[in-house]
Rosetta silent file (secondary structure, phi, psi, omega in degrees, C-alpha in Angstrom):
SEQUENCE: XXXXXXXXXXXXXXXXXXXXXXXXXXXXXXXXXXXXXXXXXXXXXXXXXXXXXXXXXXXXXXXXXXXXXXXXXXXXXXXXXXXXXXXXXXXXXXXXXXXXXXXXXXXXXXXXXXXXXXXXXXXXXXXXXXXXXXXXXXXXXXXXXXXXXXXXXXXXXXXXXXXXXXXXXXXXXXXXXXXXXXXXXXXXXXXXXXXXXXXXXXXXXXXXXXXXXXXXXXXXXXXXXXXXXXXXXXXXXXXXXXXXXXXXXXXXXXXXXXXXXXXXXXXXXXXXXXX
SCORE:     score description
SCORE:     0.000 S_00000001
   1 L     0.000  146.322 -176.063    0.000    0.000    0.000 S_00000001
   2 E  -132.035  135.424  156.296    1.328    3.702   -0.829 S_00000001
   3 E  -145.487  169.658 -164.401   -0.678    6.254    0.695 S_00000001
   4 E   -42.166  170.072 -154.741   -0.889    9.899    0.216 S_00000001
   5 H   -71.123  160.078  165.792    1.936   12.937    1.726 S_00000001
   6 H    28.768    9.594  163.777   -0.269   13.286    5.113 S_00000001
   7 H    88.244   42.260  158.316   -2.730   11.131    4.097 S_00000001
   8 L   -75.853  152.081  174.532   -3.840   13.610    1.168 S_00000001
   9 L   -86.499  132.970 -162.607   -5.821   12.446   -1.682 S_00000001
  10 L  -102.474  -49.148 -166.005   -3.684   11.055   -4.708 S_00000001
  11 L  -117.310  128.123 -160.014   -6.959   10.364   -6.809 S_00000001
  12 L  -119.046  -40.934  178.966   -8.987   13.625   -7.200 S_00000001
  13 L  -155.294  178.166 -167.547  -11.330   12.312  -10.550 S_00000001
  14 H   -47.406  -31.048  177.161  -11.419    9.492  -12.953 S_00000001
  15 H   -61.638  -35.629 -177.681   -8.690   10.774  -14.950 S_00000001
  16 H   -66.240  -47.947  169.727   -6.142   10.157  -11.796 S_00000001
  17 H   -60.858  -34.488 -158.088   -7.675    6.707  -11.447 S_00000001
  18 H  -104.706   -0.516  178.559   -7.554    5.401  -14.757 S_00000001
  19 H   -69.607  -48.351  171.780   -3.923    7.304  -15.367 S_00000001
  20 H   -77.183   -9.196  166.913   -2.323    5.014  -12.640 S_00000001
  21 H   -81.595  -31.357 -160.159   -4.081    1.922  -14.063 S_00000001
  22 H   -99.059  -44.377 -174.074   -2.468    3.001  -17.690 S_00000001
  23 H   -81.981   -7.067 -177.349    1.024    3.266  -15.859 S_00000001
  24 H   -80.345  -55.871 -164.912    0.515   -0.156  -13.581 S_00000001
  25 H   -70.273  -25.275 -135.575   -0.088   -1.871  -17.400 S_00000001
  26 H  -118.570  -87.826 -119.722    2.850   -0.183  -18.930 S_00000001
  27 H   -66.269  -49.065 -164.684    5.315   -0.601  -15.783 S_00000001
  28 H   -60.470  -43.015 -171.749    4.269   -4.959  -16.018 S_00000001
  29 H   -66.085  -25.986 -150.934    5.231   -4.942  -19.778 S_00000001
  30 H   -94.561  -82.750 -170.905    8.830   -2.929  -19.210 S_00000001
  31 L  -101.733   86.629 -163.624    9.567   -4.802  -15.754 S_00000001
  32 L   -40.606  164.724  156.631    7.188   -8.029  -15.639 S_00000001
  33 E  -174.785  159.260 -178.303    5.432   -9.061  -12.594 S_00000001
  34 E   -91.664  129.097  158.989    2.249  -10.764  -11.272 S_00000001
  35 E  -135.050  128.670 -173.231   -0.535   -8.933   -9.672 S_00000001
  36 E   -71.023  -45.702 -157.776   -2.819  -10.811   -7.802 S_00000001
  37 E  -159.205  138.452  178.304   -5.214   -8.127   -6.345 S_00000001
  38 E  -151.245  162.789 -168.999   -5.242   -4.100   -6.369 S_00000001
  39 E  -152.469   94.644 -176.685   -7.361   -1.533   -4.931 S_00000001
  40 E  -103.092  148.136 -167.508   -6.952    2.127   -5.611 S_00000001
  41 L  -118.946 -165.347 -170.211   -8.761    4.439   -3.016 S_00000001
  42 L   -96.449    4.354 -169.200   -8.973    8.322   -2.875 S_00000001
  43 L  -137.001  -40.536 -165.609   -5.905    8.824   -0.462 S_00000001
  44 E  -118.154 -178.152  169.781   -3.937    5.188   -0.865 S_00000001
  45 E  -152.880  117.359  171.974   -3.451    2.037   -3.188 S_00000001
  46 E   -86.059  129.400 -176.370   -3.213   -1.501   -2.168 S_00000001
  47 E  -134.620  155.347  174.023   -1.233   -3.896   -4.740 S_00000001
  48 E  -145.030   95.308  176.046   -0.834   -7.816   -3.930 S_00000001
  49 E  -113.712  163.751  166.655    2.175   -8.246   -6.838 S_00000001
  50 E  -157.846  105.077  159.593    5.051  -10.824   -7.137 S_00000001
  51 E   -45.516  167.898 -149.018    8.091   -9.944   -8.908 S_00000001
  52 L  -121.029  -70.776  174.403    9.310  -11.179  -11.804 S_00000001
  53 L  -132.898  -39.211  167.898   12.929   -9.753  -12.403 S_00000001
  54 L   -70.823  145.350  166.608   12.882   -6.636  -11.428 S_00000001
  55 L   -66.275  145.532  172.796   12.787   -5.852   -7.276 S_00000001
  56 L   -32.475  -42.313 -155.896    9.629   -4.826   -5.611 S_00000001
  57 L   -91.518   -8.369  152.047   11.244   -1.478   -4.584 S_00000001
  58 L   -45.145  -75.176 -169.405   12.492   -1.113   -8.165 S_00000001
  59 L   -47.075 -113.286  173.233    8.726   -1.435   -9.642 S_00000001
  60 L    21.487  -37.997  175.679    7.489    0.623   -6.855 S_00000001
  61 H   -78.070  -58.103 -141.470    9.921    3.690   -7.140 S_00000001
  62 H   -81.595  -25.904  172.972    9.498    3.868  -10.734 S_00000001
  63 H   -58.852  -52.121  174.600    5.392    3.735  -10.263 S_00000001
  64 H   -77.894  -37.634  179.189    4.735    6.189   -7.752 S_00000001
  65 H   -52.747  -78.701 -151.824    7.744    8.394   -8.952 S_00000001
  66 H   -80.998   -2.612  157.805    6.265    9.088  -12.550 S_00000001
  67 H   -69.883  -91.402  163.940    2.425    9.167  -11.016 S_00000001
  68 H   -34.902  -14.977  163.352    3.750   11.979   -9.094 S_00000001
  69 H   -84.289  -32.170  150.659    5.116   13.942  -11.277 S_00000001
  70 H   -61.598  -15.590  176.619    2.002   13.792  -12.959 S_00000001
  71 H   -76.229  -46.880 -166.347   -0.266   14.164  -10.360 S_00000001
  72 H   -60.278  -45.667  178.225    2.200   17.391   -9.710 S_00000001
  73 H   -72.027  -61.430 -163.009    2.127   18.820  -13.354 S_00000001
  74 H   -71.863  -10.307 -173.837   -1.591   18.367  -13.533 S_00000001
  75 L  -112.227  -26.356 -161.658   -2.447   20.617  -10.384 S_00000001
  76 L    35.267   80.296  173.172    0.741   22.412  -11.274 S_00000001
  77 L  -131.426  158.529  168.578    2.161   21.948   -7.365 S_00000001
  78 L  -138.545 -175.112 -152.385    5.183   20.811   -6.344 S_00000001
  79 L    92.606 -172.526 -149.164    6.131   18.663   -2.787 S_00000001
  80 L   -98.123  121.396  178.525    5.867   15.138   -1.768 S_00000001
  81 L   -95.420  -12.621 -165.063    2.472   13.256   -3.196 S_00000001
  82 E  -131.801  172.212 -164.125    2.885   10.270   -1.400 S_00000001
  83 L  -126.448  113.761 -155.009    3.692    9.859    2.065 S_00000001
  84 L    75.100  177.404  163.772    7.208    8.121    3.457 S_00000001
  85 L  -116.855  173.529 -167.421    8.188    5.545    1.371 S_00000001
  86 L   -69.934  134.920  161.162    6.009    1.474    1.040 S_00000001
  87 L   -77.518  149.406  170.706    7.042   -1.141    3.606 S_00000001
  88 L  -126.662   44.414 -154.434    7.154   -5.038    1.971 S_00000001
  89 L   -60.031  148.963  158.756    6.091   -7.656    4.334 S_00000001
  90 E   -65.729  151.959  166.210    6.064  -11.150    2.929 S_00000001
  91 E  -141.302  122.487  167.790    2.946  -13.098    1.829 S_00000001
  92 L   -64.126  178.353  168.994    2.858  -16.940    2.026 S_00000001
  93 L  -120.732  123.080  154.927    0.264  -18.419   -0.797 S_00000001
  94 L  -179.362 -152.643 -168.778   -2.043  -20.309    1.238 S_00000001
  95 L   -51.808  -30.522  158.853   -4.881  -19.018    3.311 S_00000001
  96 H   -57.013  -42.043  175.925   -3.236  -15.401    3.949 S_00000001
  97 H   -61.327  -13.586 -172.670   -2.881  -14.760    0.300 S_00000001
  98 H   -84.652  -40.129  174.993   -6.700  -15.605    0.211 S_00000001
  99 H   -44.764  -62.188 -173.807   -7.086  -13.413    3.189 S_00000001
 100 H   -48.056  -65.978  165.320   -4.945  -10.802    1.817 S_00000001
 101 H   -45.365  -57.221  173.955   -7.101  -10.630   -1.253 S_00000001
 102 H   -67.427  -45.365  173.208  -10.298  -10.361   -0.193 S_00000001
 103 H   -64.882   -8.512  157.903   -9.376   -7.299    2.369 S_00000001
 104 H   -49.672  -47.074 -164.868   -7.851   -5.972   -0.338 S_00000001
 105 H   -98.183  -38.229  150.370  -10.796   -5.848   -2.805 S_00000001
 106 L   -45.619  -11.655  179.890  -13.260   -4.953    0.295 S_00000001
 107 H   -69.316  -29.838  175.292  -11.842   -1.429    0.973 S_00000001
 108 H   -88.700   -8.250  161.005  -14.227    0.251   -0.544 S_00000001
 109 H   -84.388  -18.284  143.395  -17.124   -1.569    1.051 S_00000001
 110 H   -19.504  -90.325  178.404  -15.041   -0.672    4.168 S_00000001
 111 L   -80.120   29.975 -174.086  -14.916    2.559    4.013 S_00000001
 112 L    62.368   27.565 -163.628  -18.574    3.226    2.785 S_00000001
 113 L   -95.098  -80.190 -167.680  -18.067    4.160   -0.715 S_00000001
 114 L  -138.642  149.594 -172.060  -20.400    1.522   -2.043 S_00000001
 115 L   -52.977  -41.725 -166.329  -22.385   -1.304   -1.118 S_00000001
 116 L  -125.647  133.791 -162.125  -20.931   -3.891   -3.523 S_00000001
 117 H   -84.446    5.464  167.174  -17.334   -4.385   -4.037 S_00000001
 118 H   -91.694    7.162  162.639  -18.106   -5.091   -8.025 S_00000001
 119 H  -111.505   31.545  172.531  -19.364   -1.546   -8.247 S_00000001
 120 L   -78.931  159.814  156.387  -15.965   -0.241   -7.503 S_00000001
 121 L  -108.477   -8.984  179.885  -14.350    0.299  -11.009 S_00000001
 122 L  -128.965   72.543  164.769  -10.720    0.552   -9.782 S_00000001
 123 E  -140.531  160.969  163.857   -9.937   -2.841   -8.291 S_00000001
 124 H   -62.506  -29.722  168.547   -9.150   -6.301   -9.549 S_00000001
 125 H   -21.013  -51.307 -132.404  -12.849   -7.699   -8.181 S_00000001
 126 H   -85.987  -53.314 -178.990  -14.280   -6.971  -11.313 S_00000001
 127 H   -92.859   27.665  155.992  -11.909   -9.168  -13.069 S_00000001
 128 H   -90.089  -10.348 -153.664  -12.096  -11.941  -11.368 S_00000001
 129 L  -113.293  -21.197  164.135  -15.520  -11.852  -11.702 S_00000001
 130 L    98.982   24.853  168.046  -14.961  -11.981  -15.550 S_00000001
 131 L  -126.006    8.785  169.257  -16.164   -8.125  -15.999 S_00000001
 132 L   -67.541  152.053  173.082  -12.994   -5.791  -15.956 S_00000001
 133 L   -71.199  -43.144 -119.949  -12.361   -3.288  -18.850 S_00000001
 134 L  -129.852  168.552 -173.190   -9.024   -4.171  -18.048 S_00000001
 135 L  -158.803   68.206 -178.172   -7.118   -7.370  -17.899 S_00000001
 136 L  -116.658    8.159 -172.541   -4.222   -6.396  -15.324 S_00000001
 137 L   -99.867   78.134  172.363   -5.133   -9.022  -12.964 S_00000001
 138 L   -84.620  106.401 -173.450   -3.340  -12.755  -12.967 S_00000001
 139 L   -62.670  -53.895 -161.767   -6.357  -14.811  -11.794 S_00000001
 140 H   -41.538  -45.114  160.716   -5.265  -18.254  -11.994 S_00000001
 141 H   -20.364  -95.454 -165.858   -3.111  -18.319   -8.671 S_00000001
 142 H   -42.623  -44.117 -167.070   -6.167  -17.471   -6.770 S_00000001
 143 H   -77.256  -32.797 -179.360   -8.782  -18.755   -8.340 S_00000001
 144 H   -81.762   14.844  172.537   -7.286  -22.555   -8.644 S_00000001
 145 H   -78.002  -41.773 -168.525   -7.383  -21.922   -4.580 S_00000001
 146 H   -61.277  -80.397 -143.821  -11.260  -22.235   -4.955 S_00000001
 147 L  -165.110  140.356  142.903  -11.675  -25.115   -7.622 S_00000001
 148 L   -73.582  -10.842  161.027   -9.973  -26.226  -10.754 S_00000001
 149 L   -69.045  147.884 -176.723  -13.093  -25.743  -13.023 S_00000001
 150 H   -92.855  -52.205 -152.797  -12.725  -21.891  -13.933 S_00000001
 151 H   -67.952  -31.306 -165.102  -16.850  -21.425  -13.857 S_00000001
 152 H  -105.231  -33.736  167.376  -17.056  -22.971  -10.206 S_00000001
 153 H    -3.891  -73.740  155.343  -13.599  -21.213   -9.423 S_00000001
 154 L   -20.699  -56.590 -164.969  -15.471  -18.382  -10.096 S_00000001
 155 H   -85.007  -57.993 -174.188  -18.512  -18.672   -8.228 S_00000001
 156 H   -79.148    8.247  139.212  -16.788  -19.830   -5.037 S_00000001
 157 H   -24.111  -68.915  173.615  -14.642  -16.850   -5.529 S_00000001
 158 H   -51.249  -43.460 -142.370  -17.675  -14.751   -5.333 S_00000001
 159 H   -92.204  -32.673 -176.485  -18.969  -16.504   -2.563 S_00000001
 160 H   -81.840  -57.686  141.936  -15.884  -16.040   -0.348 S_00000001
 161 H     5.099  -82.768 -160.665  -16.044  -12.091   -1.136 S_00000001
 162 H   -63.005  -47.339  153.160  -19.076  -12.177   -0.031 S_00000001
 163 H     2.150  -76.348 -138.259  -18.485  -14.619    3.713 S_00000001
 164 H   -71.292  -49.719  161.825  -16.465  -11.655    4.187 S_00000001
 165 H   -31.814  -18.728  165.440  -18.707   -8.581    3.590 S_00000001
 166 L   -63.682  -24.448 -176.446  -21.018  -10.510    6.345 S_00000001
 167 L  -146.986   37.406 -170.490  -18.350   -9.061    8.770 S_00000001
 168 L   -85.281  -23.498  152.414  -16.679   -6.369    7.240 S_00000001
 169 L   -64.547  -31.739 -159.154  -18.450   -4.097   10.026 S_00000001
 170 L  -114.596 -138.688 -146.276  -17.846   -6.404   12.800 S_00000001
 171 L  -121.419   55.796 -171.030  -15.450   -8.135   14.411 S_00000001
 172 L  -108.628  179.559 -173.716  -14.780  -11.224   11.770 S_00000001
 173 H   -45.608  -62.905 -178.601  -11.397  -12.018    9.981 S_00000001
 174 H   -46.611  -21.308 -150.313  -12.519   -9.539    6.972 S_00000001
 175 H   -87.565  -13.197 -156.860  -13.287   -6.594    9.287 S_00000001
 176 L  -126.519 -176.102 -177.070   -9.583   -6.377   10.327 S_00000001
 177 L   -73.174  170.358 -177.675   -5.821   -6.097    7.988 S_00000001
 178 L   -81.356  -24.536 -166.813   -4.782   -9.538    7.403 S_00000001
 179 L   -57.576  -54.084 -172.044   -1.283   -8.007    9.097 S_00000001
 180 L   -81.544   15.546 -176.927   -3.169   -8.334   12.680 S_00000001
 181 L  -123.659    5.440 -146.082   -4.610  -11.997   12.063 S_00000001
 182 L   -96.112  146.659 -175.661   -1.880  -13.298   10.343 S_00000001
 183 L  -146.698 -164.483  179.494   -0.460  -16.667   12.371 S_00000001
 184 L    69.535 -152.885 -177.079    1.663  -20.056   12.105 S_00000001
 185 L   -42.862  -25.219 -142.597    5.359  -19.399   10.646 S_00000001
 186 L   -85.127   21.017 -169.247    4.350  -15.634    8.802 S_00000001
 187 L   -46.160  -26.547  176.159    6.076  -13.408   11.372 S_00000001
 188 L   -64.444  -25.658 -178.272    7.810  -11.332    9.010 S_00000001
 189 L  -112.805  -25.695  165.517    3.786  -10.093    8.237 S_00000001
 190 L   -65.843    5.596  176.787    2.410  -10.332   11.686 S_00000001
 191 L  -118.159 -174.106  163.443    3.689   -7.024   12.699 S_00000001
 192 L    70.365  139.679  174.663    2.936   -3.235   11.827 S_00000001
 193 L   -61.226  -56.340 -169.102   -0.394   -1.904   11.145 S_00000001
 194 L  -102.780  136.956  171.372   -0.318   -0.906    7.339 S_00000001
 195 L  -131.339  126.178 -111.541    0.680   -3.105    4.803 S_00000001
 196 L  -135.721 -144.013 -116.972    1.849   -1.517    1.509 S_00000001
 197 L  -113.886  129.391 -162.438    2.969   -3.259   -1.847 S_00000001
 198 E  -122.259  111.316  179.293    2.991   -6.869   -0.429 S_00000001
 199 E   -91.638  125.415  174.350    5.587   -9.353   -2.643 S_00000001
 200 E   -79.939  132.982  177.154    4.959  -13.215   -2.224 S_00000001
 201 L   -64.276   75.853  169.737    8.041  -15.078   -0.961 S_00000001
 202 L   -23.404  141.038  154.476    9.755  -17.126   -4.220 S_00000001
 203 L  -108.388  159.607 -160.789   11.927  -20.068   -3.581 S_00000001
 204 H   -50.268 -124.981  162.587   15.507  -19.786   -5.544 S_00000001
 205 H    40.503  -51.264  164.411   14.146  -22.120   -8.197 S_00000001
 206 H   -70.069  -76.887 -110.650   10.714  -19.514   -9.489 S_00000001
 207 H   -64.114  -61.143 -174.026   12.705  -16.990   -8.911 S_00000001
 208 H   -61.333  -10.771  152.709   15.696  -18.403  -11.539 S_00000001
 209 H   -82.565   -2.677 -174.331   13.074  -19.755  -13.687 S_00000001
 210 L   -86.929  -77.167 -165.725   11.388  -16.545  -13.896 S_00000001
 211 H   -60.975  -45.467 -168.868   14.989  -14.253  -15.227 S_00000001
 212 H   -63.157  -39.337 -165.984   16.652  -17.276  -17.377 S_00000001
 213 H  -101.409   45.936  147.580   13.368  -17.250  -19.392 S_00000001
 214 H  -116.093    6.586  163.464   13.290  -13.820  -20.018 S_00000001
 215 L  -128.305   56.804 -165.701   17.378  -13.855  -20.501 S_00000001
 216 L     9.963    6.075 -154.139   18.105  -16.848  -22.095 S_00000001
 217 L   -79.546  157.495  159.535   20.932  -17.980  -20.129 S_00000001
 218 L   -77.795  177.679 -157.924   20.354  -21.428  -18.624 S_00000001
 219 H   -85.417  -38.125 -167.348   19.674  -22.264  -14.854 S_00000001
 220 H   -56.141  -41.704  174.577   22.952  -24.425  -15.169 S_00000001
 221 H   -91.545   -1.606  144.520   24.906  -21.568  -16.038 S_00000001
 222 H   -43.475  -81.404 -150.600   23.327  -18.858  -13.994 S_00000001
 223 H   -77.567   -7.435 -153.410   24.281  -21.041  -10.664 S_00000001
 224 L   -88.042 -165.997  165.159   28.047  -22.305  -12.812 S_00000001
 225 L  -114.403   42.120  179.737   30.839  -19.864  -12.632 S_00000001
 226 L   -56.479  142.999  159.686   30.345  -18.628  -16.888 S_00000001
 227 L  -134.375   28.974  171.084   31.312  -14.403  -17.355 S_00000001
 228 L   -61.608  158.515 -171.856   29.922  -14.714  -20.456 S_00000001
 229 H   -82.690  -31.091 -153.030   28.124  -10.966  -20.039 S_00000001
 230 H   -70.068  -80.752 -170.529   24.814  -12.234  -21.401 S_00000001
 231 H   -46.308  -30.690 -178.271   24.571  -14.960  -18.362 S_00000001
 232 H   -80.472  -35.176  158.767   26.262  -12.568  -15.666 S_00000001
 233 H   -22.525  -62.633  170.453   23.171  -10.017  -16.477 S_00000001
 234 H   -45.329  -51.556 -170.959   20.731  -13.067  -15.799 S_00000001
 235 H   -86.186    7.471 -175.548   22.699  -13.955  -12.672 S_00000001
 236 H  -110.964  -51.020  161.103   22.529  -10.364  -11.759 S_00000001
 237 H   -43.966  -58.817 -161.151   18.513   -9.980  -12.121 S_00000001
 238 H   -51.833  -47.875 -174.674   18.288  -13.295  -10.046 S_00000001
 239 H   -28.180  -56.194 -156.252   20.297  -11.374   -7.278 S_00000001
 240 H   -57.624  -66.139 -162.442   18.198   -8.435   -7.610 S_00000001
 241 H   -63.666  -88.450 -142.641   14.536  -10.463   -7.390 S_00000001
 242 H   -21.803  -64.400  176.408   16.053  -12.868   -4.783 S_00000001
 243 H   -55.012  -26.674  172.004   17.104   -9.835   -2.383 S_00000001
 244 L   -62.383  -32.116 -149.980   13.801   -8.218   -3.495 S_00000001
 245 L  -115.289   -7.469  179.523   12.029  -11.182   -2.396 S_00000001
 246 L   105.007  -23.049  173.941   13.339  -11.037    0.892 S_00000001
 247 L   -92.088  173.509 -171.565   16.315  -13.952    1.522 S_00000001
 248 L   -72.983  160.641 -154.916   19.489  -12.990    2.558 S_00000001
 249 H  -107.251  -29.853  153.858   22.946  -11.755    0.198 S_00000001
 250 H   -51.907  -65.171 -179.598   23.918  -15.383    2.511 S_00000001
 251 H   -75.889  -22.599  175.098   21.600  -17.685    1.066 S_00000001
 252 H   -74.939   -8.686 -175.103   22.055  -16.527   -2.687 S_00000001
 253 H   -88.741   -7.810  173.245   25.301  -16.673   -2.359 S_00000001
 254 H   -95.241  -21.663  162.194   25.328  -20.245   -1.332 S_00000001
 255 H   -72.636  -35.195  170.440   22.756  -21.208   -3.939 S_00000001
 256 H   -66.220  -37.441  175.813   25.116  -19.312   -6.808 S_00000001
 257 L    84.288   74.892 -149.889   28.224  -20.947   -5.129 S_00000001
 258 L   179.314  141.423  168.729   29.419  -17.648   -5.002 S_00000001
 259 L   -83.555  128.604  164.388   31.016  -15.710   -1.809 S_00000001
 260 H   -20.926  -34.820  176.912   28.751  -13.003   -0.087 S_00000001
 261 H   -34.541  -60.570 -157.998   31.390  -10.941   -1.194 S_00000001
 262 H   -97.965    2.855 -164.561   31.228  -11.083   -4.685 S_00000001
 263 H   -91.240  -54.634  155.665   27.259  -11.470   -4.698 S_00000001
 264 H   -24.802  -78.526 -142.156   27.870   -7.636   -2.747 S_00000001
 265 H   -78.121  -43.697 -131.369   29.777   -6.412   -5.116 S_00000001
 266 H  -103.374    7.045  168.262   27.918   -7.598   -8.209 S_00000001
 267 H  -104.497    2.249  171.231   24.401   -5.771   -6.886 S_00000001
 268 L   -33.710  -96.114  159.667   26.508   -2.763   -5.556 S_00000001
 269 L    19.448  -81.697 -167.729   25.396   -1.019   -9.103 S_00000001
 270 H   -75.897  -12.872  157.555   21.739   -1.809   -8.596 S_00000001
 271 H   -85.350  -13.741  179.291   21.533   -0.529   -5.444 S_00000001
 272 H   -77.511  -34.824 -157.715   23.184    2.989   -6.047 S_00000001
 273 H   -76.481  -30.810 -159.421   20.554    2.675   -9.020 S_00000001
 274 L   -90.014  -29.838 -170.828   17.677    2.150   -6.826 S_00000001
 275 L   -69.873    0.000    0.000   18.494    4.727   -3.773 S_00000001
């Protein structure tokens, strides 16, 4: 979640809304990633993404960065549009990510904007539901949580949405962040109130199957010790998402067979790039 400098409103009319929707689709083609679930409100924005190759805090910079300056230019103001910078708590996929979703796509029955969270127009609900303009949403994760038929998927999709809107006033699992309910192993997500552009935790293996097939290099040579420059790119994205993703500059360097050292050194670059 990013939300506005002092909790100001970042989306003023439709144009603001469907302008950060046109830069969400553009940002996924440039640096892929999955988004599960999204929610933009009048002050904040909730994303439930999982990098691809690029790091969360890559995507994340480069979203809100060029939304503000547009937001800025269009009011013609200058200052800070958003407020601090997004925290990145982990999300297992199991029952939190289900969790996760649905309070996600409920904020606006939340906060009283409307009754039904399919008459929101700027969330992922819609398309899950098979009735977004838009097709910025990768369903299948969630939806094979439900059922592997996509029509009953669907329905008990719906149906879980709804559970939760039974207690989105009161005092049931929906009513509260997923952050304060969250239990078993997830500790890394169990703290802090607000939880802001929330990246699912990869094992080495997506992650290196993600960058080799968008850089051609093989897995074998990614993890070997090759300097062809093609493969050390590849093995340099892996870093990036790995570190992005949350493990340690320790465990990639013992899955690359590589010293912390030089796994330091080779994302030094990308971190000067990112700050």
């Amino acid at each position: 979640m990013a939300r506005g400098n002092a909790r100001q409103n970042i989306f003023l009319c439709e144009e603001d809304w469907e302008f950060f929707l046109d830069l969400l689709e553009e940002q996924r083609a440039k640096t892929p990633f999955r988004l599960y679930a999204y929610c933009l409100m009048t002050n904040h924005l909730h994303l439930l993404m999982e990098p691809v190759a690029a790091t969360i805090s890559l995507i994340m910079k480069i979203l809100l960065s060029r939304y503000a300056r547009y937001f800025n230019a269009r009011l013609g103001r200058t200052g800070h549009v958003f407020q601090d910078r997004f925290r990145a708590p982990i999300c297992q996929k199991g029952p939190y990510f289900q969790e996760l979703a649905r309070y996600i796509h409920l904020n606006p029955v939340r906060a009283g904007i409307v009754g039904d969270p399919a008459a929101w127009p700027y969330s992922g609900h819609r398309e899950y539901l098979g009735k977004g303009r838009r097709a910025l949403v990768d369903q299948g994760l969630l939806l094979s949580m439900f059922d592997q038929d996509a029509a009953a998927a669907r329905d008990a999709y719906e149906r879980f949405i709804l559970e939760g809107m039974q207690t989105v006033s009161g005092e049931g699992i929906a009513a509260r962040s997923p952050l304060a309910i969250a239990g078993g192993s997830n500790e890394q997500i169990a703290t802090g109130e607000n939880h802001e552009a929330v990246p699912l935790r990869r094992d080495f293996d997506e992650i290196v199957a993600g960058v080799t097939s968008l850089g051609g290099a093989s897995v074998d040579a990614v993890r070997g010790l090759s300097r062809v420059r093609s493969v050390c790119r590849v093995r340099r994205e892996f870093m990036r998402a790995a570190l992005g993703d949350g493990h340690s500059m320790t465990d990639i360097a013992d899955y690359l067979r590589l010293s912390v050292a030089a796994v330091s050194k080779a994302l030094a670059p990308l971190r000067k790039v990112e700050s």
